[in-house]
XYZ file of C-alpha atoms in Angstrom:
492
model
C -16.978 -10.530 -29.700
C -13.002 -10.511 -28.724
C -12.062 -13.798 -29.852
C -14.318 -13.222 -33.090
C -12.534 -9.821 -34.077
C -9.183 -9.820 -32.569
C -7.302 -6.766 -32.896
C -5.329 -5.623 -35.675
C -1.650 -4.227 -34.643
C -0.468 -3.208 -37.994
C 3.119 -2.352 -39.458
C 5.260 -1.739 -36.193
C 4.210 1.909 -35.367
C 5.656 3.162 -32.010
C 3.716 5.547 -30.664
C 4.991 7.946 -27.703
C 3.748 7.423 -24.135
C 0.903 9.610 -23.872
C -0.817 7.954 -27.083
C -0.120 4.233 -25.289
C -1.175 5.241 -22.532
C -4.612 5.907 -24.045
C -4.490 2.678 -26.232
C -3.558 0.233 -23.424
C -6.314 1.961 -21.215
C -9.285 1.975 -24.083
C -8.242 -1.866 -24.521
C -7.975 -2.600 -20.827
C -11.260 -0.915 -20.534
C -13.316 -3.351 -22.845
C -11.755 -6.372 -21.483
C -12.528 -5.543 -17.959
C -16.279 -4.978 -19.319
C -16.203 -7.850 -20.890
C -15.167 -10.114 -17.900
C -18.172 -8.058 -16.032
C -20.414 -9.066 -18.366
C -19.819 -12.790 -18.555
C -18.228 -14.036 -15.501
C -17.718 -17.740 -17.660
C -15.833 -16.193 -20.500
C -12.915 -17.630 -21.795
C -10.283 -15.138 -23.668
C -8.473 -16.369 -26.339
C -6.559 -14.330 -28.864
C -4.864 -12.460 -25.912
C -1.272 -12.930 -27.040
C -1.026 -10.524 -30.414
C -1.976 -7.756 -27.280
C 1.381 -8.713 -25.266
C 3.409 -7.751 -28.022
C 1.520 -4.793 -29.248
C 3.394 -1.598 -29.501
C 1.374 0.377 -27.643
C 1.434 -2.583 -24.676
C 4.722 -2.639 -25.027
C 5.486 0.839 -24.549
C 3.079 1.295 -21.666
C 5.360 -1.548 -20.547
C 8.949 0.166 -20.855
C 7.672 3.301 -19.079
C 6.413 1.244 -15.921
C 9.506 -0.332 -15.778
C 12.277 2.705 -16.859
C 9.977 4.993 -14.137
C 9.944 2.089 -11.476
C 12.382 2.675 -8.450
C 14.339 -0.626 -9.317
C 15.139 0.580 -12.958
C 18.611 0.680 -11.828
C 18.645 -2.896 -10.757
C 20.362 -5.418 -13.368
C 19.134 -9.324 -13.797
C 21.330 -11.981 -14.360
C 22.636 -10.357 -18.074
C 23.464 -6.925 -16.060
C 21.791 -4.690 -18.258
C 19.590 -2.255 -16.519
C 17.432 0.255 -18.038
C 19.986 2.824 -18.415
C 21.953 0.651 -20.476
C 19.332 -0.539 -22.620
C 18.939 3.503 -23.423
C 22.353 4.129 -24.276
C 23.650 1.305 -25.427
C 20.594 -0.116 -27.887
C 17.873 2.515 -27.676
C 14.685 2.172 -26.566
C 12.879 1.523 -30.124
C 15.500 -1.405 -30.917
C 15.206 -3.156 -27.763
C 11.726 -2.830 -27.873
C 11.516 -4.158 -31.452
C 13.568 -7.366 -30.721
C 11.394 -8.132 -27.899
C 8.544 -8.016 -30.021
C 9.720 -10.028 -32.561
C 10.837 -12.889 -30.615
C 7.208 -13.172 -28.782
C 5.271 -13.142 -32.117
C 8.235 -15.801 -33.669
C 7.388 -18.063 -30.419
C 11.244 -17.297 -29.719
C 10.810 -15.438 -26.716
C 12.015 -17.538 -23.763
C 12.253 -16.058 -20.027
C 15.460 -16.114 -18.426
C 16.484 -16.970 -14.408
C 15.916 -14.378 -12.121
C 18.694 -13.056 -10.261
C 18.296 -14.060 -6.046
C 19.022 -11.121 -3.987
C 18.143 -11.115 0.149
C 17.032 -8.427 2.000
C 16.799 -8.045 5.847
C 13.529 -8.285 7.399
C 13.038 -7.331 11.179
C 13.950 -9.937 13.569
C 16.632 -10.832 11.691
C 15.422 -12.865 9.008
C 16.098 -12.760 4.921
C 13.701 -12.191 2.501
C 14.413 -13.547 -0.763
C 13.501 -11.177 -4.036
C 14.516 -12.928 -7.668
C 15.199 -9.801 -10.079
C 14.240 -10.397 -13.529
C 16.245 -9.057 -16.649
C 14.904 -5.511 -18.248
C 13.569 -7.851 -21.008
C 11.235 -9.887 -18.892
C 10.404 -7.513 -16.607
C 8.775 -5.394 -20.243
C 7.084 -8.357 -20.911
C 5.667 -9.472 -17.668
C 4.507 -5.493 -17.263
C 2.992 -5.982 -20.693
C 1.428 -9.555 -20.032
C 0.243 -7.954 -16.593
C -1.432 -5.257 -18.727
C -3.541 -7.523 -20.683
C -4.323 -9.967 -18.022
C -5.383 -7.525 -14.802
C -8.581 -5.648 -16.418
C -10.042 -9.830 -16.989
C -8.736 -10.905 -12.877
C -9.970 -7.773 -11.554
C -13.616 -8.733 -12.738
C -13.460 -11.143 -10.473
C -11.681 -10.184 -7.659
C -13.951 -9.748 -4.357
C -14.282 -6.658 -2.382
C -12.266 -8.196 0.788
C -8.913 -8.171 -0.717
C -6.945 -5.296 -0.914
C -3.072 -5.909 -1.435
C -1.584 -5.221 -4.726
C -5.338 -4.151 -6.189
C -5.468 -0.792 -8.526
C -7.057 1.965 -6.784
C -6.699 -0.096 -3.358
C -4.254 -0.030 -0.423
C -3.654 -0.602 2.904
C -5.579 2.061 4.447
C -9.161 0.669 2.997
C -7.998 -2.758 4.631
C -7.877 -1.294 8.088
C -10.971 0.694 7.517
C -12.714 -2.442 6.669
C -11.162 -4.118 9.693
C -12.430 -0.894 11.929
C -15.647 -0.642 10.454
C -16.324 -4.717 11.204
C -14.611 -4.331 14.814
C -16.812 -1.499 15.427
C -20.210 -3.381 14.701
C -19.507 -6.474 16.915
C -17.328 -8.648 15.395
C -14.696 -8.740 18.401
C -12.528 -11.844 17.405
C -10.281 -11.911 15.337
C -8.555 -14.722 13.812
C -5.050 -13.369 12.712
C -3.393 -15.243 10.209
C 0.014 -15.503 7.609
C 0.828 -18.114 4.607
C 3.805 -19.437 5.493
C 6.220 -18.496 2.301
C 3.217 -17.638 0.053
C 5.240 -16.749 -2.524
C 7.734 -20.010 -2.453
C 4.960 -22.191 -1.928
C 1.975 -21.462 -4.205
C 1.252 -24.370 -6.520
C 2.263 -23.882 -10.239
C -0.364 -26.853 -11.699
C -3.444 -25.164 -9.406
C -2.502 -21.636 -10.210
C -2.495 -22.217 -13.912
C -6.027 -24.292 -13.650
C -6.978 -20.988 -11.899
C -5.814 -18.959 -14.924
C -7.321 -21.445 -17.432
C -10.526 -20.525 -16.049
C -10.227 -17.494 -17.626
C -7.823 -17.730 -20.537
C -7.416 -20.092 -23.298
C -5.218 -18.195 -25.444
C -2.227 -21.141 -25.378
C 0.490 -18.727 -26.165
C -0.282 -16.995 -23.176
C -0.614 -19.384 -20.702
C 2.204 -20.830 -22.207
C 4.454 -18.223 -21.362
C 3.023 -17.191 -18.109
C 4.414 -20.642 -17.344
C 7.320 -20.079 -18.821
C 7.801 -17.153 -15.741
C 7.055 -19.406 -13.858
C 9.599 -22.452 -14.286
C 12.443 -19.739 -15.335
C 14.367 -20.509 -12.437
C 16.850 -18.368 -9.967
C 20.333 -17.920 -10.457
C 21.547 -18.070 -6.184
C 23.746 -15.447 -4.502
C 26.689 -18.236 -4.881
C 25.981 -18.187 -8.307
C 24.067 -21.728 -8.849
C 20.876 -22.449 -10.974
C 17.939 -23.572 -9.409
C 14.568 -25.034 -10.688
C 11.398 -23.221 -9.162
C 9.146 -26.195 -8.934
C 6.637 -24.029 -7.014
C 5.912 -20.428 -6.162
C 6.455 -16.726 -7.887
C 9.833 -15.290 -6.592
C 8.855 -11.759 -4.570
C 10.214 -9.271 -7.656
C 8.420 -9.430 -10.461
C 5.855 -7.161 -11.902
C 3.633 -10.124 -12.517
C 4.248 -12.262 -9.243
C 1.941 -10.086 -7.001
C -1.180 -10.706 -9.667
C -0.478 -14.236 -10.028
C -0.518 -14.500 -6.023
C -3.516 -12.445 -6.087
C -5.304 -15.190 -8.570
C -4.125 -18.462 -6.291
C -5.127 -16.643 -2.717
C -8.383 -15.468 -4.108
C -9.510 -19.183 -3.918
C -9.923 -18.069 -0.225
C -11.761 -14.968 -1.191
C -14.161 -16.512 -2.784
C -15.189 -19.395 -0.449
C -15.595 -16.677 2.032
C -17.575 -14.397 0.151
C -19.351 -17.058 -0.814
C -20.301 -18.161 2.362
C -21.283 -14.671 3.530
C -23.629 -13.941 0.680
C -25.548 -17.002 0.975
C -25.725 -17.080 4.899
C -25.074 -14.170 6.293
C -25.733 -11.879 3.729
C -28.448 -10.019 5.473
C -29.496 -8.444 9.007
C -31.908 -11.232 9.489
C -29.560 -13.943 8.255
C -26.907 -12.603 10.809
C -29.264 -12.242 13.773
C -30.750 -16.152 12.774
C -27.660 -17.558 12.888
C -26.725 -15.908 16.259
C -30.171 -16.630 17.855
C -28.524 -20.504 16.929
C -25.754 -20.184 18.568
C -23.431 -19.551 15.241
C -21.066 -16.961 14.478
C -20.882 -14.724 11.497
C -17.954 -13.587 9.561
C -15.721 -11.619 7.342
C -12.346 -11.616 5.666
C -9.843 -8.713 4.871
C -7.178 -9.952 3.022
C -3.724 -8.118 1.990
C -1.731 -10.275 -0.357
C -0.545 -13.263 1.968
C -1.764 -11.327 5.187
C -5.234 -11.593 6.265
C -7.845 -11.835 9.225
C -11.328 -13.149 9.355
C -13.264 -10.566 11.867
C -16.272 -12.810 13.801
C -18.695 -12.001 15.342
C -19.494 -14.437 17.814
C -17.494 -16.306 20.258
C -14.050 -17.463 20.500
C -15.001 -20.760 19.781
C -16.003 -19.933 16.302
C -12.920 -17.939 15.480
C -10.967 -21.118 16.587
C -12.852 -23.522 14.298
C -11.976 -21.409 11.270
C -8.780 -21.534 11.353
C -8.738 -25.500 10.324
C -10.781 -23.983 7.711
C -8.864 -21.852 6.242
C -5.822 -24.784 6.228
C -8.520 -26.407 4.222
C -9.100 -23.969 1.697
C -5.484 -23.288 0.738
C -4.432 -27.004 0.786
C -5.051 -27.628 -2.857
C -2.996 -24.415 -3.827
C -0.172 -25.750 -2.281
C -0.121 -23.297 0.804
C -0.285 -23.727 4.547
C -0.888 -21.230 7.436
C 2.142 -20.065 10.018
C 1.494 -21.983 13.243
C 3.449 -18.772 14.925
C 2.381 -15.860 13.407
C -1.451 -17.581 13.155
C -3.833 -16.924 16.185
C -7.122 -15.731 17.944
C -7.596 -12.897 20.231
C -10.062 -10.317 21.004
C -10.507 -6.516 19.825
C -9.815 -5.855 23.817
C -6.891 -7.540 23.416
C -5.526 -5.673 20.283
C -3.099 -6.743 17.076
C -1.012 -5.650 14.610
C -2.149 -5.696 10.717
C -0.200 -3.937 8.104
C 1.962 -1.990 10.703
C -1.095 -0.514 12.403
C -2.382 -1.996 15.902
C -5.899 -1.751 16.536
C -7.544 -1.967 19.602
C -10.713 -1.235 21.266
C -10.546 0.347 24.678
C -12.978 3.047 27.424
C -13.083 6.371 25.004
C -11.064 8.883 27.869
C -13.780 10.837 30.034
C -16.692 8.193 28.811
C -17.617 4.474 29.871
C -18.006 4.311 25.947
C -15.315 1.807 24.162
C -14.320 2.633 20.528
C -11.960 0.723 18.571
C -8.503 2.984 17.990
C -6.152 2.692 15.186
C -2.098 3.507 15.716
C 1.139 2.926 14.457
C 2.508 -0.271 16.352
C 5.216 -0.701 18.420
C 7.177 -2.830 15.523
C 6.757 0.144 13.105
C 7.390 3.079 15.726
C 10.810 0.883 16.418
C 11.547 0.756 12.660
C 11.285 4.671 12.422
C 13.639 4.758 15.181
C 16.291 2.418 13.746
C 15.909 4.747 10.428
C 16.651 8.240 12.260
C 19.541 6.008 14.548
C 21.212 4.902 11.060
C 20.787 8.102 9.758
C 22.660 10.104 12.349
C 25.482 7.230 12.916
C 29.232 8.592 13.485
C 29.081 7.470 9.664
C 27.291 10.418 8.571
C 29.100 13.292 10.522
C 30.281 14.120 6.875
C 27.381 15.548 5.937
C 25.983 18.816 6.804
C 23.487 19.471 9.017
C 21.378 21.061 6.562
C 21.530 17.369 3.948
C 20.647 15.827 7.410
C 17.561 17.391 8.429
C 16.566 17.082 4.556
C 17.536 13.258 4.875
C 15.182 13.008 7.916
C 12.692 14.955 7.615
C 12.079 12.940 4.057
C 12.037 9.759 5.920
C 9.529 10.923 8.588
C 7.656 12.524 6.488
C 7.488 9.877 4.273
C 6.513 7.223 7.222
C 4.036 9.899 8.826
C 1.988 9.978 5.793
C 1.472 5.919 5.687
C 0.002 6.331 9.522
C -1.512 10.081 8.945
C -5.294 7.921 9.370
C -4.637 6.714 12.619
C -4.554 8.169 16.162
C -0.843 9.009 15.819
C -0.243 12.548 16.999
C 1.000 11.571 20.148
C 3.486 9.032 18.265
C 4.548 11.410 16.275
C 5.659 13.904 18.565
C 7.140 11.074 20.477
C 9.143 10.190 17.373
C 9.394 13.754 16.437
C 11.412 14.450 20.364
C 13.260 11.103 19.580
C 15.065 12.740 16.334
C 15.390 15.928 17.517
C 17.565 14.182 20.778
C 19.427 12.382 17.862
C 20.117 15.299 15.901
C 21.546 16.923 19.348
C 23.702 14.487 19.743
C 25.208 14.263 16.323
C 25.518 17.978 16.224
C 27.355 17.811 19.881
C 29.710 14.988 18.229
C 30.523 16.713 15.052
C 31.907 19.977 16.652
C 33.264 17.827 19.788
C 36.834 18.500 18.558
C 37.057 22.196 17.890
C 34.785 23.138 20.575
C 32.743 21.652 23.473
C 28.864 22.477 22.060
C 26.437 23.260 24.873
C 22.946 23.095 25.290
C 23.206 26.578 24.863
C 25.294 26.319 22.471
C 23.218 24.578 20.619
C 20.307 26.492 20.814
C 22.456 29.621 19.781
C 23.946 28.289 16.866
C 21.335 25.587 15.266
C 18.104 26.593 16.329
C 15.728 29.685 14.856
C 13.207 29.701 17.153
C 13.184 28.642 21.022
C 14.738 24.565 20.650
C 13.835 24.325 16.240
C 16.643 23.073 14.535
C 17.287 24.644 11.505
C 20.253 25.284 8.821
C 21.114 27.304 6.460
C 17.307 28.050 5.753
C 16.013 24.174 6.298
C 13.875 23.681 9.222
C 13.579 20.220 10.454
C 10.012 19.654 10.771
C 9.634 15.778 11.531
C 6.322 13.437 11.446
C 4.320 16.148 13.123
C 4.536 18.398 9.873
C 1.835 15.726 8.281
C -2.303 15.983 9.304
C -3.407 13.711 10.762
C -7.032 12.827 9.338
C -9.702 10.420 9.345
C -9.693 7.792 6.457
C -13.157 7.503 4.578
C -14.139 4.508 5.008
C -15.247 2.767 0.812
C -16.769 -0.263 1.939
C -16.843 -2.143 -1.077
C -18.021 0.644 -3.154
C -13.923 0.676 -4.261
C -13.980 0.485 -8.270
C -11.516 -0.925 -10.904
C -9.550 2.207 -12.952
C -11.455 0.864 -16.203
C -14.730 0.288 -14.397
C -17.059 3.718 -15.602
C -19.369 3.255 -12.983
C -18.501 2.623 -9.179
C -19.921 -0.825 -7.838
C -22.672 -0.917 -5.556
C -22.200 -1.003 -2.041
C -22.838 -4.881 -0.441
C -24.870 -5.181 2.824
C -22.853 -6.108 5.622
């Protein structure tokens, strides 16, 4: 047993990348099978894996490979520094030390806001290179146990999970009659989540001390403001941390689970489902991502409307409560928007048959828009056309392949016709003042073949250059990277 044999690190050894790799993954393996296996089991021992060598590692080449390895905390080191300045087998080695001397103490994060459409600020809290190691390290011990638990309707920071599944899943339900939908959002999930009820979560699970000591120590660090002051974080995970999206993940899947739970037990099977309707009751299902879900029902409206007060219900004790805006019911005929997608059932063209349609929405077509707009301001007219057509055709690319499972060729040739009238433009205003540039012009001088832009042997190519294909639909057959067999597939 685990807490019977705990592991044995050894003289400080540090082993390259590849070989952690393998270590953390053979360990993460046995813990997730171990969680499988007994769904009451308590860990303890768990800490002397946080400041393993081989965790540790794992840890620093997450966060020196992550895109924000550039970004400093509060002491203004970033990973860059940390390499030059103290080497990587140093700073690793005084980490470890202080967590196995108990001296290891989290610092503040450092508050940085970031536009969100409509005008609003969303608040990230940057931790130091040091904590961000250790949370990636803590994270690495504590997923494999979590996952084991997890249920099949969430999808948001999962392994081996991700958006697409979660509109699949919503598809798939709004396909097979459930046609209401009630469309909900946590107001400030992340501010507001409950530090005493997410650690009783987490207890549940672990009773090593040392680590749910200093999973608590994350969480009371405190943020360091744009203006410079210190504030206590008496609730929530600030938006920024390698381990804030797993500990969200462990407080919201309260509402997984009385959901699933409800499902299995009544309306688990064709004839529980077909009961309940012959009564007059509605069935249902939940597809959660991180703090944005919907409950698909089958049913009438009036059911969809009672769960909401619910749901309020179930995330009470956690410390969270719904968005009375952004929370509401409607019907498949009507259409919303999930995860940047808007789906929508509507008469199949040429058929009286209605299918349920998937495509970008009108809030993320607009957002490509505003990208190719900023990226062919007057402000860029001192680049060359060729670094501009690289510049966009990355970004649409990039976006294209996010909505490649929906209906979107139309949108992207719509978006496609939108750059290329940008481009035209910005070409017409960079040559304004040696020459006037006509149409003709134009086509002479920048394009290789009838109206294609190209430059200096780059071809700008757009959203349309990415397939658009259908998404296979997993079901709940999804399974963990250190599960060796795929789960079975749930009815309904």
């Amino acid at each position: 047993m685990f807490e019977e044999a705990p592991v044995n690190t050894g003289a400080v050894q540090w082993p390259d990348a590849d070989s952690a790799f393998w270590t953390v993954r053979s360990m993460q393996i046995k813990l997730h099978r171990w969680a499988k296996e007994d769904s009451f089991r308590q860990f303890g021992d768990l800490f002397n894996l946080v400041y393993d060598p081989a965790f540790l590692v794992h840890a620093w080449k997450r966060v020196s490979s992550n895109a924000g390895a550039r970004t400093p905390g509060v002491d203004r080191a970033t990973v860059a520094w940390v390499e030059s300045r103290i080497g990587v087998e140093a700073f690793l080695g005084r980490v470890r030390d202080l967590l196995k001397s108990g001296e290891f103490e989290p610092v503040e994060v450092r508050q940085v806001q970031i536009p969100k459409a409509g005008g609003k600020l969303r608040k990230l809290g940057i931790p130091t290179v040091a904590d961000r190691v250790v949370q990636a390290s803590l994270k690495a011990v504590l997923e494999p146990i979590f996952e084991a638990d997890f249920k099949p309707c969430s999808y948001g920071f999962r392994p081996n999970r991700r958006a697409q599944d979660a509109i699949a899943e919503i598809h798939f339900l709004a396909s097979h009659w459930h046609e209401w939908v009630l469309e909900a959002d946590i107001q400030a999930c992340f501010d507001e989540i409950g530090h005493t009820p997410l650690m009783e979560r987490i207890r549940h699970r672990i009773k090593d001390k040392r680590v749910l000591g200093l999973v608590k120590a994350f969480l009371k660090a405190g943020v360091m403001t744009t203006a410079g002051h210190r504030e206590e974080t008496l609730s929530g995970t600030p938006q920024g941390g390698i381990l804030s999206p797993l500990l969200a993940n462990i407080a919201l899947s309260t509402l997984d689970e009385h959901f699933d739970e409800q499902r299995r037990e009544q309306m688990g099977t064709d004839q529980q489902r077909a009961k309940r309707k012959r009564d007059g009751l509605g069935n249902w299902k939940i597809v959660r991502y991180a703090d944005d879900f919907v409950v698909m029902v089958s049913g009438e409206r009036r059911h969809a409307e009672a769960l909401r007060e619910e749901v309020a219900e179930v995330l009470a004790p956690m410390g969270l409560r719904l968005s009375p805006e952004k929370t509401r019911v409607v019907h498949i005929d009507e259409g919303f928007d999930f995860l940047g997608f808007h789906i929508h059932r509507r008469r199949k063209r040429g058929t009286q048959k209605r299918c349920v349609y998937t495509t970008p929405s009108k809030k993320a077509v607009q957002s490509a828009k505003d990208k190719v707009r900023h990226k062919t301001r007057r402000s860029t007219l001192h680049m060359s056309l060729g670094e501009l057509i690289i510049s966009l055709n990355r970004t649409l690319r990039g976006w294209a392949t996010y909505f490649r499972h929906g209906v979107s060729s139309r949108v992207f040739q719509q978006l496609d016709s939108h750059a290329w009238w940008r481009i035209v433009s910005w070409i017409r205003t960079k040559y304004k003042g040696k020459s006037r540039v006509s149409m003709k012009e134009v086509r002479r001088r920048f394009c290789d073949r009838g109206w294609r832009i190209a430059h200096a042997g780059v071809v700008f190519t757009g959203a349309s250059s990415v397939a658009v294909t259908r998404y296979r639909y997993r079901g709940s057959t999804i399974a963990a990277p250190w599960t060796t067999k795929p789960a079975a597939a749930s009815s309904g």
